[in-house]
Every structure is written in C-alpha cells, then in structure tokens.
Amino acid sequence: AKNRGRSFVQFYTPALEGRATRMLMQEQLLRQAVERGEFELHYQPQLHLDSGELAGFEALVRWKHPHRGLVHPDEFIGFAENRGLIAAIDHWALREACRQARAWQDAGYPAVPVAVNLSAQEFRQRDVVQEVSQALTHAGLDARLLHIELTESTLMQSGGQVPDALHALKALGVGLAIDDFGTGYSSLAYLRKHPIDRLKIDRSFICDLPHNPDAAAIVSAIVQMGHSLHLEIVAEGVETLAQRELLQNIGCDMMQGFLVSAPLPCEQAQHWMSQHCHP
Ligand code: C2E
Ligand code: CA
Ligand code: CA
Ligand code: CA
C-alpha cells in the first residue's frame, strides 16, 4: 500500500501538472474560438472523372489559433470531441458553408454543391434536421447544393435517431455521403437501409494505387457494388495521374485530392473556379 501511495504521489509530477494546465488553456482557447467563430473554411474541389468538370467542393474547417496561426482539424477535432465542442464547430461550419455557396452562386460561379462534415455528436446532441433546414433558409440556399458527409461509425452509432435524421434530411433534398468508406464497419446491406447518395472511398485505399493489386481490387469492388446500389463514388486523396487513370478505368465517378488541388481559402477557391470553369 505504501508503495502504491508513493507511486501515486509520483504520478503528480510538475510535468503532468503543466500538461493539465496546458490542456485547460487549450480548452479555454477553443471555447473562446467557438463563441467568437474564430474558424475558417477551406474548400477542396471535387471533379467528375469522365469530363474533368467541377463537381463540387468539400468544406474543411481550420482554427484561427491566436498563437499558432491556422491549425488543421486533425490537431483539434479529437480534442473538441472529448470536450463536447465539436457540435458547435459543425454548426458554425454548416452555416458558413451554406452562406459561401450562396454567395458564389450570386457572384455567377458554377452552382455546385458544397459538402460539410458532421460528427456523431452533432447527430446525438442537436436537432440536425432543424439546424440544416435553418442554415439553408438563412442562407437562401437550395438544399440540393448542400451535401453532408458522415462516417460509417456515425451511421452505426446512436440507436434510432441517425436513420430518422437521414430520411428527414433526404426529404429536404440534401445529398448524403459516407466519408472514409471502407475503414469502418458498415456493410452494403446496412447501407441499403439508409438514403445515402454517395460513398467516398478512403484515402488509405487510394494511396496504394495503382500498383497494389489488393487495393485496386477493393476500390474496384466498392465502385461496382456502389453502382449497383445507385450510389455515386468519390475517390479521396488522389495525388497522381496514374491513380486518376486507374480510377477512370475502374469507372469511379469523382475524385478529390492534391492532384487537383489542396483545400483552398475562399478567395483562392474563387480564383481556381475562374481558371478552371468555363461556362
Ligand atoms: P476528411 O473529411 O477525410 O477530409 C479529407 C482530408 O484529407 C482533409 O484534411 C484534406 O486536406 C486531406 N486531403 C485531401 N486531399 C488529399 C491528398 O491528396 N493527400 C493527402 N495526404 N491528404 C489529402 P483536413 O482538412 O486536415 O481534415 C481532416 C479531417 O478533419 C477531415 O477528414 C474530417 O474528418 C475532419 N473535419 C474537417 N472539417 C470538419 C468539420 O467542419 N467538422 C467535423 N466534424 N470534422 C471536420
Ligand atoms: Ca469528409
Ligand atoms: Ca474522408
Ligand atoms: Ca478522414
């Protein structure tokens, strides 16, 4: 018992106290950012593989950190989830993406959908359907120009409310995509019950193309099965021309990745459209 007592004391070293304090400060800063909307969306273009035309944008959040500049989501999304702050960030991103999509439409840019990422917490903690419909109304955006990306684990979690929410979102006219497809648990039988429009094949499969035959077989199988369920298939993380060509041969519908463009700040996304889209 004495030994354990001692190790317990040792556990509370100044280093750990420092860590706890830093975590609290980060949480404070993130809460403040949520209250003040200190975030920015970057937009990554998605192209149709057959025509090469712009198919839409995915909106990806960045935190305008007071000391660290623009912080990428991988560095704070997990933390935000743990602290119950992710739904508020999703709420901000949803509104901002709708506002931007409408502004682009008004400015004469191609009327393509913008996709936002919604977390499982957003589905659990909030009335997603009401938030989405209010965001659309507030922005004056056609529901068909909004896509929502959710992961397989969000789909499988939380009994009951996700399927109902998805059907209501579908009824609004919003597009629904499964993100990081192939990394989670869902089977195509399960997918059939949900009004999903689109699968986004996870980057981990794409990055092994074109040379890894297993990855190619998986991607090809996803495309075939997805098509037989009338789903559109998007490949994420496309970085090379060889990947693009293979995906095109396989019959994949769309691609997104550094080969086309990294996610861009709003003005640069506009510039990208004026360079690449010819009416
Ligand atoms: P995701 O939804 O899978 O988004 C794609 C990520 O892959 C983005 O990272 C993007 O910058 C990166 N990416 C795109 N093309 C390529 C490529 O060719 N190669 C490589 N190596 N990476 C590529 P990002 O922006 O850092 O976002 C990371 C994750 O954070 C997202 O993964 C998404 O799960 C989450 N996230 C972003 N914005 C939001 C949001 O508003 N709400 C929620 N809940 N999650 C978000
Ligand atoms: Ca996504
Ligand atoms: Ca993804
Ligand atoms: Ca991801």
Short mmCIF file of C-alpha atoms and ligand atoms in Angstrom, two decimals:
data_model
loop_
_atom_site.label_atom_id
_atom_site.label_comp_id
_atom_site.label_asym_id
_atom_site.label_seq_id
_atom_site.Cartn_x
_atom_site.Cartn_y
_atom_site.Cartn_z
CA ALA A 1 0.00 0.00 0.00
CA LYS A 2 2.88 2.27 0.87
CA ASN A 3 4.45 1.59 -2.48
CA ARG A 4 1.30 2.40 -4.28
CA GLY A 5 0.94 5.58 -2.26
CA ARG A 6 4.37 6.62 -3.34
CA SER A 7 3.77 5.96 -6.99
CA PHE A 8 0.53 7.86 -6.69
CA VAL A 9 2.50 10.82 -5.40
CA GLN A 10 4.99 10.38 -8.19
CA PHE A 11 2.16 10.47 -10.67
CA TYR A 12 1.55 14.12 -9.89
CA THR A 13 4.80 15.47 -11.21
CA PRO A 14 5.13 19.09 -12.21
CA ALA A 15 5.40 17.96 -15.82
CA LEU A 16 1.93 16.46 -15.69
CA GLU A 17 0.52 19.46 -13.88
CA GLY A 18 1.96 21.52 -16.67
CA ARG A 19 0.24 19.30 -19.19
CA ALA A 20 -3.11 19.53 -17.40
CA THR A 21 -2.79 23.28 -17.27
CA ARG A 22 -1.94 23.45 -20.95
CA MET A 23 -4.94 21.28 -21.78
CA LEU A 24 -7.17 23.60 -19.77
CA MET A 25 -5.76 26.60 -21.58
CA GLN A 26 -6.33 24.94 -24.94
CA GLU A 27 -9.87 24.14 -23.94
CA GLN A 28 -10.38 27.74 -22.86
CA LEU A 29 -9.00 28.99 -26.16
CA LEU A 30 -11.15 26.57 -28.15
CA ARG A 31 -14.30 27.57 -26.24
CA GLN A 32 -13.47 31.17 -26.95
CA ALA A 33 -12.95 30.36 -30.62
CA VAL A 34 -16.35 28.66 -30.71
CA GLU A 35 -18.02 31.68 -29.09
CA ARG A 36 -16.32 34.12 -31.44
CA GLY A 37 -16.37 31.94 -34.55
CA GLU A 38 -12.59 32.03 -34.91
CA PHE A 39 -12.55 29.44 -37.67
CA GLU A 40 -12.15 29.45 -41.38
CA LEU A 41 -13.30 27.03 -44.05
CA HIS A 42 -11.04 25.84 -46.83
CA TYR A 43 -12.63 24.38 -49.93
CA GLN A 44 -11.29 21.41 -51.85
CA PRO A 45 -12.57 20.91 -55.40
CA GLN A 46 -14.04 17.58 -56.50
CA LEU A 47 -14.02 16.71 -60.19
CA HIS A 48 -16.07 14.39 -62.37
CA LEU A 49 -13.61 11.80 -63.64
CA ASP A 50 -15.13 11.48 -67.11
CA SER A 51 -15.50 15.15 -68.06
CA GLY A 52 -12.93 16.70 -65.71
CA GLU A 53 -15.56 19.25 -64.74
CA LEU A 54 -16.01 20.68 -61.27
CA ALA A 55 -18.48 18.53 -59.31
CA GLY A 56 -18.42 20.40 -56.01
CA PHE A 57 -16.34 21.42 -53.02
CA GLU A 58 -15.72 19.90 -49.64
CA ALA A 59 -15.57 22.48 -46.83
CA LEU A 60 -12.83 21.72 -44.28
CA VAL A 61 -12.50 23.69 -41.08
CA ARG A 62 -9.33 25.41 -39.78
CA TRP A 63 -8.92 27.05 -36.39
CA LYS A 64 -7.53 30.58 -36.41
CA HIS A 65 -5.43 29.99 -33.30
CA PRO A 66 -4.30 33.20 -31.57
CA HIS A 67 -0.69 31.99 -31.18
CA ARG A 68 -0.27 29.23 -33.72
CA GLY A 69 -1.81 30.53 -36.92
CA LEU A 70 -4.15 28.26 -38.86
CA VAL A 71 -4.49 24.91 -37.10
CA HIS A 72 -5.67 21.87 -39.06
CA PRO A 73 -8.58 19.77 -37.79
CA ASP A 74 -6.50 16.66 -37.07
CA GLU A 75 -4.93 18.69 -34.26
CA PHE A 76 -8.14 19.78 -32.58
CA ILE A 77 -11.16 17.75 -33.76
CA GLY A 78 -10.41 14.85 -31.38
CA PHE A 79 -9.93 17.30 -28.52
CA ALA A 80 -13.09 19.17 -29.46
CA GLU A 81 -14.98 15.86 -29.46
CA ASN A 82 -13.68 14.98 -25.99
CA ARG A 83 -14.71 18.35 -24.62
CA GLY A 84 -18.12 18.27 -26.25
CA LEU A 85 -17.33 21.23 -28.51
CA ILE A 86 -17.47 19.57 -31.90
CA ALA A 87 -21.19 20.06 -32.50
CA ALA A 88 -20.80 23.81 -32.06
CA ILE A 89 -17.96 23.81 -34.60
CA ASP A 90 -20.03 21.73 -37.02
CA HIS A 91 -22.90 24.19 -36.55
CA TRP A 92 -20.63 27.10 -37.45
CA ALA A 93 -19.17 25.24 -40.47
CA LEU A 94 -22.62 24.29 -41.74
CA ARG A 95 -23.84 27.90 -41.65
CA GLU A 96 -20.66 29.31 -43.14
CA ALA A 97 -20.56 26.75 -45.98
CA CYS A 98 -24.19 27.50 -46.89
CA ARG A 99 -23.53 31.23 -46.80
CA GLN A 100 -20.46 30.85 -49.04
CA ALA A 101 -22.19 28.55 -51.52
CA ARG A 102 -24.98 31.09 -51.92
CA ALA A 103 -22.50 33.96 -52.27
CA TRP A 104 -20.71 32.09 -55.07
CA GLN A 105 -23.98 31.40 -56.77
CA ASP A 106 -24.91 35.10 -56.58
CA ALA A 107 -21.49 36.05 -57.98
CA GLY A 108 -22.06 33.82 -61.03
CA TYR A 109 -19.73 30.95 -60.16
CA PRO A 110 -20.89 27.43 -61.10
CA ALA A 111 -23.73 26.30 -58.84
CA VAL A 112 -22.07 23.17 -57.47
CA PRO A 113 -22.76 21.51 -54.11
CA VAL A 114 -20.69 22.21 -51.03
CA ALA A 115 -20.12 19.26 -48.68
CA VAL A 116 -19.80 19.67 -44.91
CA ASN A 117 -18.58 17.14 -42.36
CA LEU A 118 -20.92 16.43 -39.46
CA SER A 119 -19.76 14.49 -36.40
CA ALA A 120 -21.63 11.81 -34.48
CA GLN A 121 -22.02 14.32 -31.64
CA GLU A 122 -23.82 16.70 -33.95
CA PHE A 123 -26.35 13.93 -34.64
CA ARG A 124 -26.60 12.99 -30.96
CA GLN A 125 -26.65 16.37 -29.28
CA ARG A 126 -28.58 18.52 -31.67
CA ASP A 127 -31.58 18.50 -33.92
CA VAL A 128 -29.57 18.12 -37.12
CA VAL A 129 -32.60 18.33 -39.36
CA GLN A 130 -33.71 21.62 -37.86
CA GLU A 131 -30.17 23.04 -37.93
CA VAL A 132 -29.68 22.08 -41.55
CA SER A 133 -33.03 23.41 -42.65
CA GLN A 134 -32.44 26.69 -40.78
CA ALA A 135 -28.96 27.04 -42.26
CA LEU A 136 -30.41 26.56 -45.76
CA THR A 137 -33.23 29.03 -45.17
CA HIS A 138 -30.95 31.58 -43.57
CA ALA A 139 -28.51 31.41 -46.49
CA GLY A 140 -31.23 31.13 -49.12
CA LEU A 141 -29.51 28.04 -50.49
CA ASP A 142 -31.18 25.28 -52.49
CA ALA A 143 -30.95 22.05 -50.46
CA ARG A 144 -29.54 20.23 -53.49
CA LEU A 145 -26.43 22.41 -53.20
CA LEU A 146 -25.65 21.05 -49.74
CA HIS A 147 -24.09 17.65 -49.11
CA ILE A 148 -23.49 16.17 -45.69
CA GLU A 149 -20.61 13.79 -45.04
CA LEU A 150 -20.83 11.36 -42.15
CA THR A 151 -18.68 8.39 -41.28
CA GLU A 152 -19.67 4.76 -41.05
CA SER A 153 -19.26 4.89 -37.27
CA THR A 154 -21.73 7.79 -37.03
CA LEU A 155 -24.12 5.71 -39.12
CA MET A 156 -23.75 2.67 -36.86
CA GLN A 157 -23.83 4.58 -33.56
CA SER A 158 -26.69 6.04 -31.61
CA GLY A 159 -29.80 3.87 -31.93
CA GLY A 160 -32.65 5.20 -33.97
CA GLN A 161 -32.06 8.91 -34.34
CA VAL A 162 -29.48 8.78 -37.13
CA PRO A 163 -31.64 6.81 -39.62
CA ASP A 164 -34.63 9.07 -38.91
CA ALA A 165 -32.50 12.19 -39.30
CA LEU A 166 -31.09 10.89 -42.58
CA HIS A 167 -34.53 10.29 -44.03
CA ALA A 168 -35.65 13.77 -42.98
CA LEU A 169 -32.51 15.32 -44.47
CA LYS A 170 -33.11 13.38 -47.67
CA ALA A 171 -36.67 14.72 -47.74
CA LEU A 172 -35.26 18.25 -47.54
CA GLY A 173 -33.24 17.47 -50.68
CA VAL A 174 -29.79 17.44 -49.10
CA GLY A 175 -27.18 15.00 -50.50
CA LEU A 176 -25.75 12.39 -48.13
CA ALA A 177 -22.27 10.91 -48.37
CA ILE A 178 -20.44 8.26 -46.36
CA ASP A 179 -16.95 9.53 -45.58
CA ASP A 180 -13.79 7.41 -45.25
CA PHE A 181 -15.70 4.49 -46.73
CA GLY A 182 -14.07 1.11 -46.23
CA THR A 183 -12.37 1.89 -42.92
CA GLY A 184 -15.38 1.34 -40.68
CA TYR A 185 -17.88 -1.36 -40.15
CA SER A 186 -20.78 -0.81 -42.45
CA SER A 187 -21.82 -3.44 -44.93
CA LEU A 188 -23.62 -2.66 -48.15
CA ALA A 189 -26.66 -4.46 -46.71
CA TYR A 190 -26.72 -1.88 -43.93
CA LEU A 191 -26.22 0.96 -46.40
CA ARG A 192 -29.32 -0.13 -48.27
CA LYS A 193 -31.49 0.93 -45.31
CA HIS A 194 -30.19 4.49 -45.40
CA PRO A 195 -30.93 7.07 -48.09
CA ILE A 196 -27.25 7.50 -48.96
CA ASP A 197 -26.30 9.09 -52.29
CA ARG A 198 -22.57 8.75 -52.31
CA LEU A 199 -19.57 6.84 -50.99
CA LYS A 200 -16.20 8.46 -50.52
CA ILE A 201 -13.51 5.78 -50.73
CA ASP A 202 -10.96 6.36 -48.01
CA ARG A 203 -7.58 7.74 -48.94
CA SER A 204 -5.81 4.72 -47.45
CA PHE A 205 -7.02 2.59 -50.39
CA ILE A 206 -6.30 5.24 -53.00
CA CYS A 207 -2.75 5.90 -51.85
CA ASP A 208 -1.82 2.26 -52.58
CA LEU A 209 -2.97 2.61 -56.20
CA PRO A 210 -2.12 1.82 -58.91
CA HIS A 211 0.49 -0.84 -58.03
CA ASN A 212 -1.08 -2.66 -55.10
CA PRO A 213 -3.44 -5.29 -56.59
CA ASP A 214 -5.37 -5.74 -53.33
CA ALA A 215 -6.13 -2.04 -53.06
CA ALA A 216 -7.15 -1.98 -56.73
CA ALA A 217 -9.45 -4.98 -56.18
CA ILE A 218 -11.09 -3.31 -53.17
CA VAL A 219 -11.59 0.00 -54.94
CA SER A 220 -12.99 -1.73 -57.99
CA ALA A 221 -15.35 -3.81 -55.83
CA ILE A 222 -16.59 -0.71 -53.98
CA VAL A 223 -17.27 1.03 -57.29
CA GLN A 224 -19.19 -1.94 -58.69
CA MET A 225 -21.22 -2.60 -55.56
CA GLY A 226 -21.86 1.10 -55.06
CA HIS A 227 -23.08 1.49 -58.62
CA SER A 228 -25.42 -1.45 -58.30
CA LEU A 229 -26.93 0.35 -55.28
CA HIS A 230 -27.19 3.53 -57.39
CA LEU A 231 -24.56 5.34 -55.36
CA GLU A 232 -22.06 7.83 -56.70
CA ILE A 233 -18.46 7.01 -55.87
CA VAL A 234 -15.83 9.58 -54.97
CA ALA A 235 -12.15 8.73 -54.55
CA GLU A 236 -10.41 10.83 -51.90
CA GLY A 237 -6.74 11.62 -51.63
CA VAL A 238 -5.93 11.29 -55.34
CA GLU A 239 -2.37 12.52 -55.73
CA THR A 240 -1.05 11.09 -59.00
CA LEU A 241 -2.05 10.91 -62.63
CA ALA A 242 -1.62 7.12 -62.55
CA GLN A 243 -4.20 6.94 -59.74
CA ARG A 244 -6.56 9.14 -61.69
CA GLU A 245 -6.25 6.98 -64.80
CA LEU A 246 -6.83 3.75 -62.91
CA LEU A 247 -9.89 5.23 -61.18
CA GLN A 248 -11.22 6.38 -64.51
CA ASN A 249 -10.77 2.87 -65.96
CA ILE A 250 -12.47 1.33 -62.95
CA GLY A 251 -15.46 3.61 -63.55
CA CYS A 252 -15.22 5.71 -60.39
CA ASP A 253 -17.38 8.85 -60.72
CA MET A 254 -15.45 11.60 -58.98
CA MET A 255 -12.12 12.43 -57.46
CA GLN A 256 -10.75 14.76 -54.87
CA GLY A 257 -7.13 15.22 -53.86
CA PHE A 258 -3.90 17.12 -54.16
CA LEU A 259 -3.62 16.15 -57.85
CA VAL A 260 -6.46 18.58 -58.48
CA SER A 261 -5.89 20.94 -55.58
CA ALA A 262 -5.31 21.13 -51.85
CA PRO A 263 -8.17 22.67 -49.85
CA LEU A 264 -8.15 26.40 -50.63
CA PRO A 265 -9.13 29.51 -48.71
CA CYS A 266 -12.29 31.04 -50.11
CA GLU A 267 -10.60 33.67 -52.35
CA GLN A 268 -8.26 31.05 -53.80
CA ALA A 269 -11.15 28.67 -54.42
CA GLN A 270 -12.80 31.50 -56.34
CA HIS A 271 -9.63 32.06 -58.30
CA TRP A 272 -9.45 28.32 -59.01
CA MET A 273 -13.01 28.41 -60.39
CA SER A 274 -12.28 31.37 -62.63
CA GLN A 275 -9.26 29.49 -64.04
CA HIS A 276 -10.89 26.08 -64.46
CA CYS A 277 -14.57 26.59 -65.08
CA HIS A 278 -15.64 27.92 -68.44
CA PRO A 279 -19.34 28.43 -68.86
P1 C2E B 1 -11.81 14.13 -44.27
O1 C2E B 1 -13.25 14.51 -44.18
O2 C2E B 1 -11.48 12.74 -44.69
O3 C2E B 1 -11.15 15.22 -45.22
C1 C2E B 1 -10.13 14.96 -46.11
C2 C2E B 1 -8.77 15.29 -45.52
O4 C2E B 1 -7.77 14.82 -46.41
C3 C2E B 1 -8.55 16.78 -45.38
O5 C2E B 1 -7.72 17.00 -44.25
C4 C2E B 1 -7.77 17.11 -46.66
O6 C2E B 1 -6.97 18.26 -46.55
C5 C2E B 1 -6.93 15.88 -46.81
N1 C2E B 1 -6.58 15.64 -48.20
C6 C2E B 1 -7.27 15.98 -49.31
N2 C2E B 1 -6.66 15.55 -50.44
C7 C2E B 1 -5.55 14.91 -50.04
C8 C2E B 1 -4.48 14.23 -50.74
O7 C2E B 1 -4.45 14.15 -51.97
N3 C2E B 1 -3.50 13.68 -49.98
C9 C2E B 1 -3.49 13.77 -48.62
N4 C2E B 1 -2.47 13.21 -47.96
N5 C2E B 1 -4.47 14.40 -47.92
C10 C2E B 1 -5.49 14.96 -48.62
P2 C2E B 1 -8.06 18.13 -43.20
O8 C2E B 1 -8.60 19.34 -43.86
O9 C2E B 1 -6.84 18.27 -42.33
O10 C2E B 1 -9.24 17.48 -42.38
C11 C2E B 1 -9.03 16.33 -41.61
C12 C2E B 1 -10.32 15.76 -41.08
O11 C2E B 1 -10.93 16.63 -40.14
C13 C2E B 1 -11.37 15.55 -42.16
O12 C2E B 1 -11.09 14.36 -42.85
C14 C2E B 1 -12.63 15.48 -41.33
O13 C2E B 1 -12.80 14.18 -40.80
C15 C2E B 1 -12.32 16.44 -40.20
N6 C2E B 1 -13.00 17.72 -40.43
C16 C2E B 1 -12.66 18.76 -41.22
N7 C2E B 1 -13.57 19.76 -41.15
C17 C2E B 1 -14.53 19.34 -40.29
C18 C2E B 1 -15.75 19.91 -39.76
O14 C2E B 1 -16.17 21.04 -40.11
N8 C2E B 1 -16.47 19.16 -38.88
C19 C2E B 1 -16.04 17.90 -38.49
N9 C2E B 1 -16.81 17.23 -37.62
N10 C2E B 1 -14.92 17.35 -38.96
C20 C2E B 1 -14.18 18.04 -39.84
CA CA B 2 -15.01 14.49 -45.40
CA CA B 3 -12.70 11.41 -45.91
CA CA B 4 -10.62 11.30 -42.73
#
